[in-house]
Amino acid sequence: MELSDLTVRSFFELLGSGAPAPGGGAAAAVGGALGAALAEMVCSLTVGRTQYAEFQEDAAAAREKSAALRADFLDAMQQDADAFNRFSATMNLPAKTADEKAARAAELQQALTLCITAPLRMMELSLEAIDLVDRLPGKTNAAAVSDLGVAALMLGAAAQSAWMNVRINLGSLENAQQAAAYRAAGEALLSRTLARSRAVCRQVYGVL
Amino acid sequence: MELSDLTVRSFFELLGSGAPAPGGGAAAAVGGALGAALAEMVCSLTVGRTQYAEFQEDAAAAREKSAALRADFLDAMQQDADAFNRFSATMNLPAKTADEKAARAAELQQALTLCITAPLRMMELSLEAIDLVDRLPGKTNAAAVSDLGVAALMLGAAAQSAWMNVRINLGSLENAQQAAAYRAAGEALLSRTLARSRAVCRQVYGVL
């Protein structure tokens, strides 16, 4: 069963348990999905309203894009959980002979790579989503402006959370060149996302 | 049906829609629940492990407390959605006669008060939860230290998100004395929670 098919209550019970997944990576994805869904909601509350007539086309396009990002975040949540479950499972692989040890080490590095690329994907999605949110204040339903602020906060937290997940796994990656590339990519995504998240929050606080 | 009984996927579809609730308040509560559940998870991964023998009692107590906070956040989510649905419903109340107008205005203020106290409650829960998380680094499973960082990030985002929801509603509250009291309470909760959230993040980045 996919995590998205659990009830909200069951998802949180499983998150709180000692099960290998879901964990912090899934939480990052949920934070991102909150941000994308709130952007979608604000667009939904704008499309078809006569006082926002001049922004109809933009709002409809942003609604469609944010709905896709919401689904992408839930997919990334599942990918992260699958990667961590695969990583955990390597601990139970046989490692008596030299061949077994080598096979286990290789599988561990492959699973670890997925435990890095899944949260990096969430960071890419967070940047895409905050770029979208950044264009909405002043062009969408003013009664929902605080929701754009919450979207920005959640996307900022999602990016930082995903980055912590990348960071904790990078140290165990044996391919140093690959690790450096992931690190550089993550740092660039994080700084851009946080700058935009803070800019949206400042705009929202300015009108609250 | 309560929001917690929806599947994760359906919850996010509803959040993205133009339905009055759930909205930013519910998103704040989900962020808080993520933080509480991750604290609970880290304690679950500590209880019963011999290398953390000296912290068993603290970890077991923190696990119980964070599980309760996780449930409290989901209750607060429902209360916020109920409050906002009640607020939205006042728009459909009759307001032709002077009596009807007065009754509608009174109901609006009551509903508005609940739209303020529900996110304020989330802010109280966020402070309780970050106080708990703040005591866990160094005393819980080191393999899950990034999850404590994610918990701190999510609780910080939850408090700020709840505060934006308080702020957008405060302006419409007619009782100025009450509004000032809510504002002061929220500001105090927010600054304490954010300071502790940042302190935990610094600690976590220090060991990543």
Coordinates of C-alpha atoms in Angstrom, one line a residue:
Chain A
M1 CA 0.0 0.0 0.0
E2 CA 1.3 3.5 -0.9
L3 CA 1.7 6.0 1.9
S4 CA -0.8 8.3 0.1
D5 CA -3.5 5.7 0.5
L6 CA -3.3 5.6 4.3
T7 CA -5.6 7.8 6.2
V8 CA -4.1 11.0 7.6
R9 CA -4.3 9.6 11.1
S10 CA -2.7 6.3 10.1
F11 CA 0.1 8.0 8.2
F12 CA 0.9 10.0 11.4
E13 CA 0.8 6.9 13.6
L14 CA 3.2 5.2 11.2
L15 CA 5.5 8.2 11.0
G16 CA 5.7 8.2 14.9
S17 CA 6.5 4.6 15.0
G18 CA 10.0 3.0 14.8
A19 CA 9.3 1.7 11.3
P20 CA 12.2 2.5 8.9
A21 CA 9.9 4.6 6.7
P22 CA 8.2 7.1 6.5
G23 CA 10.7 9.4 8.3
G24 CA 12.1 12.9 7.8
G25 CA 12.3 12.6 4.0
A26 CA 8.5 11.8 3.8
A27 CA 7.9 14.7 6.2
A28 CA 9.8 17.0 3.9
A29 CA 7.6 15.9 1.0
V30 CA 4.4 16.4 3.0
G31 CA 5.6 19.9 3.8
G32 CA 6.1 20.5 0.1
A33 CA 2.7 19.1 -0.8
L34 CA 1.1 21.5 1.8
G35 CA 2.8 24.4 0.0
A36 CA 1.8 23.3 -3.5
A37 CA -1.8 22.5 -2.4
L38 CA -2.2 25.9 -0.8
A39 CA -0.9 27.6 -3.9
E40 CA -3.5 25.6 -5.9
M41 CA -6.2 26.5 -3.4
V42 CA -5.5 30.2 -3.7
C43 CA -5.7 29.9 -7.5
S44 CA -8.9 27.9 -7.1
L45 CA -10.3 30.8 -5.1
T46 CA -9.3 33.2 -7.9
V47 CA -10.4 31.5 -11.1
G48 CA -13.9 32.6 -12.0
R49 CA -14.0 35.6 -9.7
T50 CA -14.9 38.8 -11.6
Q51 CA -12.7 41.1 -9.5
Y52 CA -9.7 39.1 -10.6
A53 CA -10.8 39.0 -14.3
E54 CA -7.4 40.3 -15.6
F55 CA -5.5 37.5 -13.9
Q56 CA -7.8 34.6 -15.0
E57 CA -5.4 33.0 -17.5
D58 CA -2.4 33.2 -15.1
A59 CA -4.4 31.9 -12.2
A60 CA -5.8 28.9 -14.2
A61 CA -2.3 28.0 -15.4
A62 CA -0.8 28.3 -11.9
R63 CA -3.6 26.2 -10.5
E64 CA -2.8 23.4 -13.0
K65 CA 0.9 23.6 -12.4
S66 CA 0.5 23.6 -8.6
A67 CA -1.8 20.6 -8.7
A68 CA 0.8 18.8 -10.7
L69 CA 3.5 19.8 -8.1
R70 CA 1.3 18.6 -5.2
A71 CA 1.1 15.1 -6.9
D72 CA 4.8 15.2 -7.6
F73 CA 5.6 15.8 -3.9
L74 CA 3.4 12.8 -2.9
D75 CA 5.3 10.7 -5.5
A76 CA 8.6 11.9 -4.1
M77 CA 7.4 10.9 -0.6
Q78 CA 6.8 7.3 -1.8
Q79 CA 10.2 7.3 -3.6
D80 CA 12.0 8.4 -0.5
A81 CA 10.2 5.8 1.7
D82 CA 11.0 3.1 -0.9
A83 CA 14.7 4.2 -1.0
F84 CA 15.0 4.1 2.8
N85 CA 13.3 0.7 3.0
R86 CA 15.7 -0.6 0.4
F87 CA 18.6 0.9 2.4
S88 CA 17.4 -0.7 5.6
A89 CA 17.0 -4.1 3.9
T90 CA 20.7 -4.1 2.9
M91 CA 21.4 -4.7 6.7
N92 CA 19.9 -8.1 6.4
L93 CA 21.8 -9.2 3.3
P94 CA 24.3 -12.0 3.8
A95 CA 27.9 -10.8 4.3
K96 CA 30.0 -13.9 5.1
T97 CA 32.0 -14.4 1.9
A98 CA 34.0 -11.8 0.1
D99 CA 31.6 -11.9 -2.8
E100 CA 28.6 -11.4 -0.4
K101 CA 30.4 -8.5 1.3
A102 CA 31.1 -6.9 -2.1
A103 CA 27.5 -7.4 -3.3
R104 CA 26.1 -5.9 -0.1
A105 CA 28.4 -2.9 -0.2
A106 CA 27.4 -2.2 -3.8
E107 CA 23.7 -2.5 -3.0
L108 CA 24.2 -0.2 0.0
Q109 CA 25.8 2.5 -2.2
Q110 CA 22.9 2.1 -4.7
A111 CA 20.3 2.4 -2.1
L112 CA 22.1 5.3 -0.5
T113 CA 22.2 7.1 -3.8
L114 CA 18.4 6.9 -4.0
C115 CA 18.2 8.2 -0.4
I116 CA 20.0 11.3 -1.7
T117 CA 18.3 11.8 -5.0
A118 CA 14.8 11.5 -3.6
P119 CA 15.2 14.5 -1.2
L120 CA 17.1 16.3 -3.9
R121 CA 14.1 15.9 -6.2
M122 CA 11.9 17.4 -3.4
M123 CA 14.3 20.4 -3.3
E124 CA 13.8 20.9 -7.1
L125 CA 10.1 20.7 -6.6
S126 CA 10.2 23.2 -3.7
L127 CA 12.1 25.7 -5.9
E128 CA 9.6 25.2 -8.8
A129 CA 6.7 25.7 -6.3
I130 CA 8.1 28.8 -4.6
D131 CA 8.8 30.3 -8.0
L132 CA 5.1 29.9 -8.7
V133 CA 3.9 31.2 -5.3
D134 CA 6.2 34.2 -5.7
R135 CA 4.1 35.4 -8.6
L136 CA 0.7 35.1 -6.9
P137 CA 0.5 37.9 -4.3
G138 CA -1.5 40.9 -5.6
K139 CA -2.9 38.7 -8.5
T140 CA -5.0 36.3 -6.5
N141 CA -7.8 36.3 -4.0
A142 CA -6.7 38.8 -1.3
A143 CA -8.8 37.0 1.4
A144 CA -6.4 34.1 1.0
V145 CA -3.1 36.0 1.2
S146 CA -2.1 34.4 4.5
D147 CA -2.4 31.0 2.7
L148 CA 0.3 32.2 0.3
G149 CA 2.5 33.0 3.3
V150 CA 1.8 29.5 4.8
A151 CA 2.7 28.0 1.3
A152 CA 6.0 29.9 1.3
L153 CA 6.8 28.8 4.9
M154 CA 6.0 25.2 4.2
L155 CA 8.1 25.1 1.0
G156 CA 11.0 26.7 2.8
A157 CA 10.8 24.1 5.6
A158 CA 10.4 21.3 3.0
A159 CA 13.6 22.4 1.2
Q160 CA 15.6 22.7 4.4
S161 CA 14.2 19.3 5.7
A162 CA 15.0 17.6 2.4
W163 CA 18.5 19.1 2.6
M164 CA 19.1 17.7 6.1
N165 CA 18.2 14.3 4.6
V166 CA 20.6 14.7 1.7
R167 CA 23.3 15.8 4.2
I168 CA 23.0 12.9 6.6
N169 CA 23.4 10.5 3.7
L170 CA 26.2 12.3 1.7
G171 CA 28.8 11.3 4.3
S172 CA 28.4 7.6 3.6
L173 CA 28.6 7.9 -0.2
E174 CA 31.9 6.5 -1.4
N175 CA 31.9 8.3 -4.8
A176 CA 33.4 11.6 -3.6
Q177 CA 33.0 13.3 -7.0
Q178 CA 29.3 12.4 -7.0
A179 CA 28.9 13.5 -3.4
A180 CA 30.4 16.9 -4.2
A181 CA 28.0 17.3 -7.2
Y182 CA 25.0 16.5 -5.0
R183 CA 26.2 18.9 -2.4
A184 CA 26.7 21.7 -4.8
A185 CA 23.3 21.1 -6.4
G186 CA 21.6 21.0 -3.0
E187 CA 23.2 24.2 -1.7
A188 CA 22.2 26.1 -4.9
L189 CA 18.6 24.9 -4.7
L190 CA 18.4 25.6 -0.9
S191 CA 19.6 29.2 -1.1
R192 CA 17.4 30.1 -4.0
T193 CA 14.3 28.5 -2.4
L194 CA 14.9 30.2 1.0
A195 CA 15.5 33.6 -0.5
R196 CA 12.2 33.4 -2.4
S197 CA 10.3 32.0 0.6
R198 CA 11.5 34.9 2.8
A199 CA 10.5 37.4 0.1
V200 CA 7.0 36.0 -0.1
C201 CA 6.7 36.0 3.7
R202 CA 7.8 39.7 3.9
Q203 CA 5.1 40.6 1.3
V204 CA 2.4 38.7 3.1
Y205 CA 3.3 40.2 6.5
G206 CA 3.2 43.6 4.8
V207 CA -0.5 43.3 4.1
L208 CA -1.7 41.3 7.2
Chain B
M1 CA -16.2 12.9 8.2
E2 CA -13.2 14.2 10.0
L3 CA -10.2 15.4 8.0
S4 CA -7.9 12.8 9.7
D5 CA -10.1 10.0 8.3
L6 CA -9.4 11.1 4.7
T7 CA -6.6 9.4 2.8
V8 CA -3.5 11.5 2.5
R9 CA -4.1 11.9 -1.2
S10 CA -7.8 13.0 -0.7
F11 CA -6.8 15.4 2.0
F12 CA -4.4 17.1 -0.3
E13 CA -6.9 17.2 -3.2
L14 CA -9.4 18.9 -0.8
L15 CA -6.7 21.3 0.5
G16 CA -6.0 22.3 -3.1
S17 CA -9.7 22.9 -3.9
G18 CA -11.7 26.0 -3.4
A19 CA -13.6 24.5 -0.4
P20 CA -13.6 26.9 2.6
A21 CA -11.7 24.3 4.7
P22 CA -9.1 22.9 5.1
G23 CA -6.8 25.9 4.4
G24 CA -3.7 27.5 5.8
G25 CA -4.7 26.7 9.4
A26 CA -5.1 23.0 8.7
A27 CA -1.7 23.1 6.9
A28 CA -0.1 24.7 10.0
A29 CA -1.5 21.8 12.1
V30 CA -0.2 19.2 9.7
G31 CA 3.2 20.8 9.9
G32 CA 3.0 20.6 13.7
A33 CA 1.9 17.0 13.6
L34 CA 4.9 16.2 11.4
G35 CA 7.2 17.7 14.0
A36 CA 5.5 15.9 16.9
A37 CA 5.4 12.5 15.1
L38 CA 9.1 12.8 14.1
A39 CA 10.1 13.5 17.7
E40 CA 8.0 10.4 18.6
M41 CA 9.7 8.4 15.9
V42 CA 13.2 9.3 17.2
C43 CA 12.2 8.3 20.7
S44 CA 10.7 5.0 19.3
L45 CA 14.1 4.4 17.7
T46 CA 15.8 4.9 21.1
V47 CA 13.6 3.1 23.6
G48 CA 15.0 -0.5 24.1
R49 CA 18.4 0.2 22.5
T50 CA 21.2 -0.8 24.9
Q51 CA 23.6 2.0 23.7
Y52 CA 21.1 4.5 25.0
A53 CA 20.4 2.7 28.2
E54 CA 20.9 5.7 30.5
F55 CA 18.2 7.7 28.6
Q56 CA 15.5 5.0 28.5
E57 CA 13.2 6.7 31.0
D58 CA 13.5 10.1 29.4
A59 CA 13.0 8.7 25.9
A60 CA 9.9 6.7 26.9
A61 CA 8.4 9.7 28.6
A62 CA 9.2 11.9 25.5
R63 CA 7.7 9.3 23.2
E64 CA 4.4 9.3 25.1
K65 CA 4.3 13.1 25.3
S66 CA 5.0 13.6 21.6
A67 CA 2.4 11.0 20.6
A68 CA -0.1 13.0 22.6
L69 CA 1.0 16.2 20.9
R70 CA 0.7 14.5 17.5
A71 CA -2.9 13.7 18.3
D72 CA -3.5 17.2 19.7
F73 CA -2.3 18.8 16.4
L74 CA -4.8 16.7 14.4
D75 CA -7.6 17.7 16.8
A76 CA -6.5 21.3 16.3
M77 CA -6.6 20.8 12.6
Q78 CA -10.3 19.7 12.8
Q79 CA -11.1 22.6 15.2
D80 CA -9.6 25.1 12.8
A81 CA -11.6 23.7 9.8
D82 CA -14.8 23.6 11.8
A83 CA -14.2 27.2 12.9
F84 CA -13.6 28.4 9.3
N85 CA -16.6 26.5 8.0
R86 CA -18.7 28.2 10.7
F87 CA -17.3 31.5 9.7
S88 CA -18.0 30.9 6.0
A89 CA -21.6 29.8 6.9
T90 CA -22.3 33.2 8.5
M91 CA -22.2 34.7 5.0
N92 CA -25.4 32.8 4.2
L93 CA -27.3 34.0 7.3
P94 CA -30.3 36.3 6.7
A95 CA -29.5 40.0 7.2
K96 CA -32.6 41.9 6.1
T97 CA -34.0 43.1 9.4
A98 CA -32.1 44.9 12.1
D99 CA -32.4 41.9 14.4
E100 CA -31.1 39.6 11.7
K101 CA -28.2 41.9 11.0
A102 CA -27.3 42.0 14.7
A103 CA -27.6 38.2 15.1
R104 CA -25.4 37.7 12.0
A105 CA -22.8 40.2 13.3
A106 CA -22.7 38.5 16.7
E107 CA -22.3 35.0 15.1
L108 CA -19.6 36.3 12.8
Q109 CA -17.6 37.6 15.8
Q110 CA -18.0 34.3 17.6
A111 CA -16.9 32.3 14.6
L112 CA -14.0 34.7 14.1
T113 CA -12.9 34.2 17.7
L114 CA -12.7 30.5 17.0
C115 CA -10.7 31.1 13.8
I116 CA -8.2 32.9 16.1
T117 CA -8.1 30.6 19.1
A118 CA -7.6 27.4 17.0
P119 CA -4.3 28.6 15.4
L120 CA -3.3 30.1 18.8
R121 CA -3.8 26.6 20.2
M122 CA -1.5 25.2 17.5
M123 CA 1.1 27.8 18.6
E124 CA 0.9 26.6 22.2
L125 CA 1.3 23.0 20.9
S126 CA 4.3 24.0 18.8
L127 CA 6.1 25.5 21.8
E128 CA 5.4 22.4 23.9
A129 CA 6.7 20.2 21.1
I130 CA 9.9 22.2 20.4
D131 CA 10.6 22.3 24.1
L132 CA 10.5 18.5 24.0
V133 CA 12.6 18.2 20.8
D134 CA 15.2 20.6 22.2
R135 CA 16.0 18.0 24.9
L136 CA 16.5 15.1 22.6
P137 CA 19.8 15.7 20.6
G138 CA 22.6 13.7 22.2
K139 CA 20.2 11.5 24.2
T140 CA 18.4 9.7 21.3
N141 CA 19.4 7.5 18.4
A142 CA 22.2 9.3 16.6
A143 CA 21.2 7.8 13.2
A144 CA 18.0 9.8 13.4
V145 CA 19.5 13.2 14.3
S146 CA 18.4 14.7 11.0
D147 CA 14.8 13.8 11.9
L148 CA 15.1 16.0 15.0
G149 CA 16.2 18.8 12.7
V150 CA 13.2 18.2 10.4
A151 CA 11.0 18.2 13.5
A152 CA 12.3 21.5 14.5
L153 CA 11.9 23.0 11.1
M154 CA 8.3 21.8 10.8
L155 CA 7.4 23.1 14.3
G156 CA 8.9 26.5 13.4
A157 CA 7.0 26.6 10.2
A158 CA 3.8 25.4 12.0
A159 CA 4.1 28.2 14.5
Q160 CA 4.7 30.9 11.9
S161 CA 1.9 29.5 9.7
A162 CA -0.5 29.5 12.6
W163 CA 0.5 33.1 13.5
M164 CA -0.3 34.2 9.9
N165 CA -3.8 32.7 10.4
V166 CA -4.2 34.5 13.7
R167 CA -3.0 37.8 12.2
I168 CA -5.3 37.8 9.2
N169 CA -8.3 37.3 11.5
L170 CA -7.3 39.7 14.3
G171 CA -8.1 42.8 12.1
S172 CA -11.8 41.9 11.9
L173 CA -12.2 41.3 15.6
E174 CA -14.3 44.1 17.1
N175 CA -13.2 43.6 20.7
A176 CA -9.9 45.5 20.6
Q177 CA -8.9 44.5 24.1
Q178 CA -9.3 40.8 23.3
A179 CA -7.5 41.3 20.0
A180 CA -4.5 42.9 21.8
A181 CA -4.4 40.0 24.2
Y182 CA -4.4 37.5 21.4
R183 CA -1.7 39.4 19.6
A184 CA 0.5 39.6 22.6
A185 CA 0.1 35.9 23.4
G186 CA 0.8 35.0 19.8
E187 CA 4.0 37.1 19.6
A188 CA 5.3 35.6 22.8
L189 CA 4.7 32.1 21.6
L190 CA 6.2 32.7 18.2
S191 CA 9.4 34.2 19.4
R192 CA 10.1 31.4 21.9
T193 CA 9.3 28.7 19.4
L194 CA 11.4 30.1 16.6
A195 CA 14.4 30.7 18.9
R196 CA 14.2 27.1 20.1
S197 CA 13.7 25.8 16.5
R198 CA 16.8 27.6 15.3
A199 CA 18.8 26.3 18.2
V200 CA 17.9 22.7 17.4
C201 CA 18.7 23.2 13.7
R202 CA 22.1 24.7 14.6
Q203 CA 22.8 21.6 16.8
V204 CA 21.8 19.2 14.1
Y205 CA 23.8 20.9 11.3
G206 CA 26.7 20.8 13.7
V207 CA 26.8 17.0 13.5
L208 CA 25.6 16.4 9.9

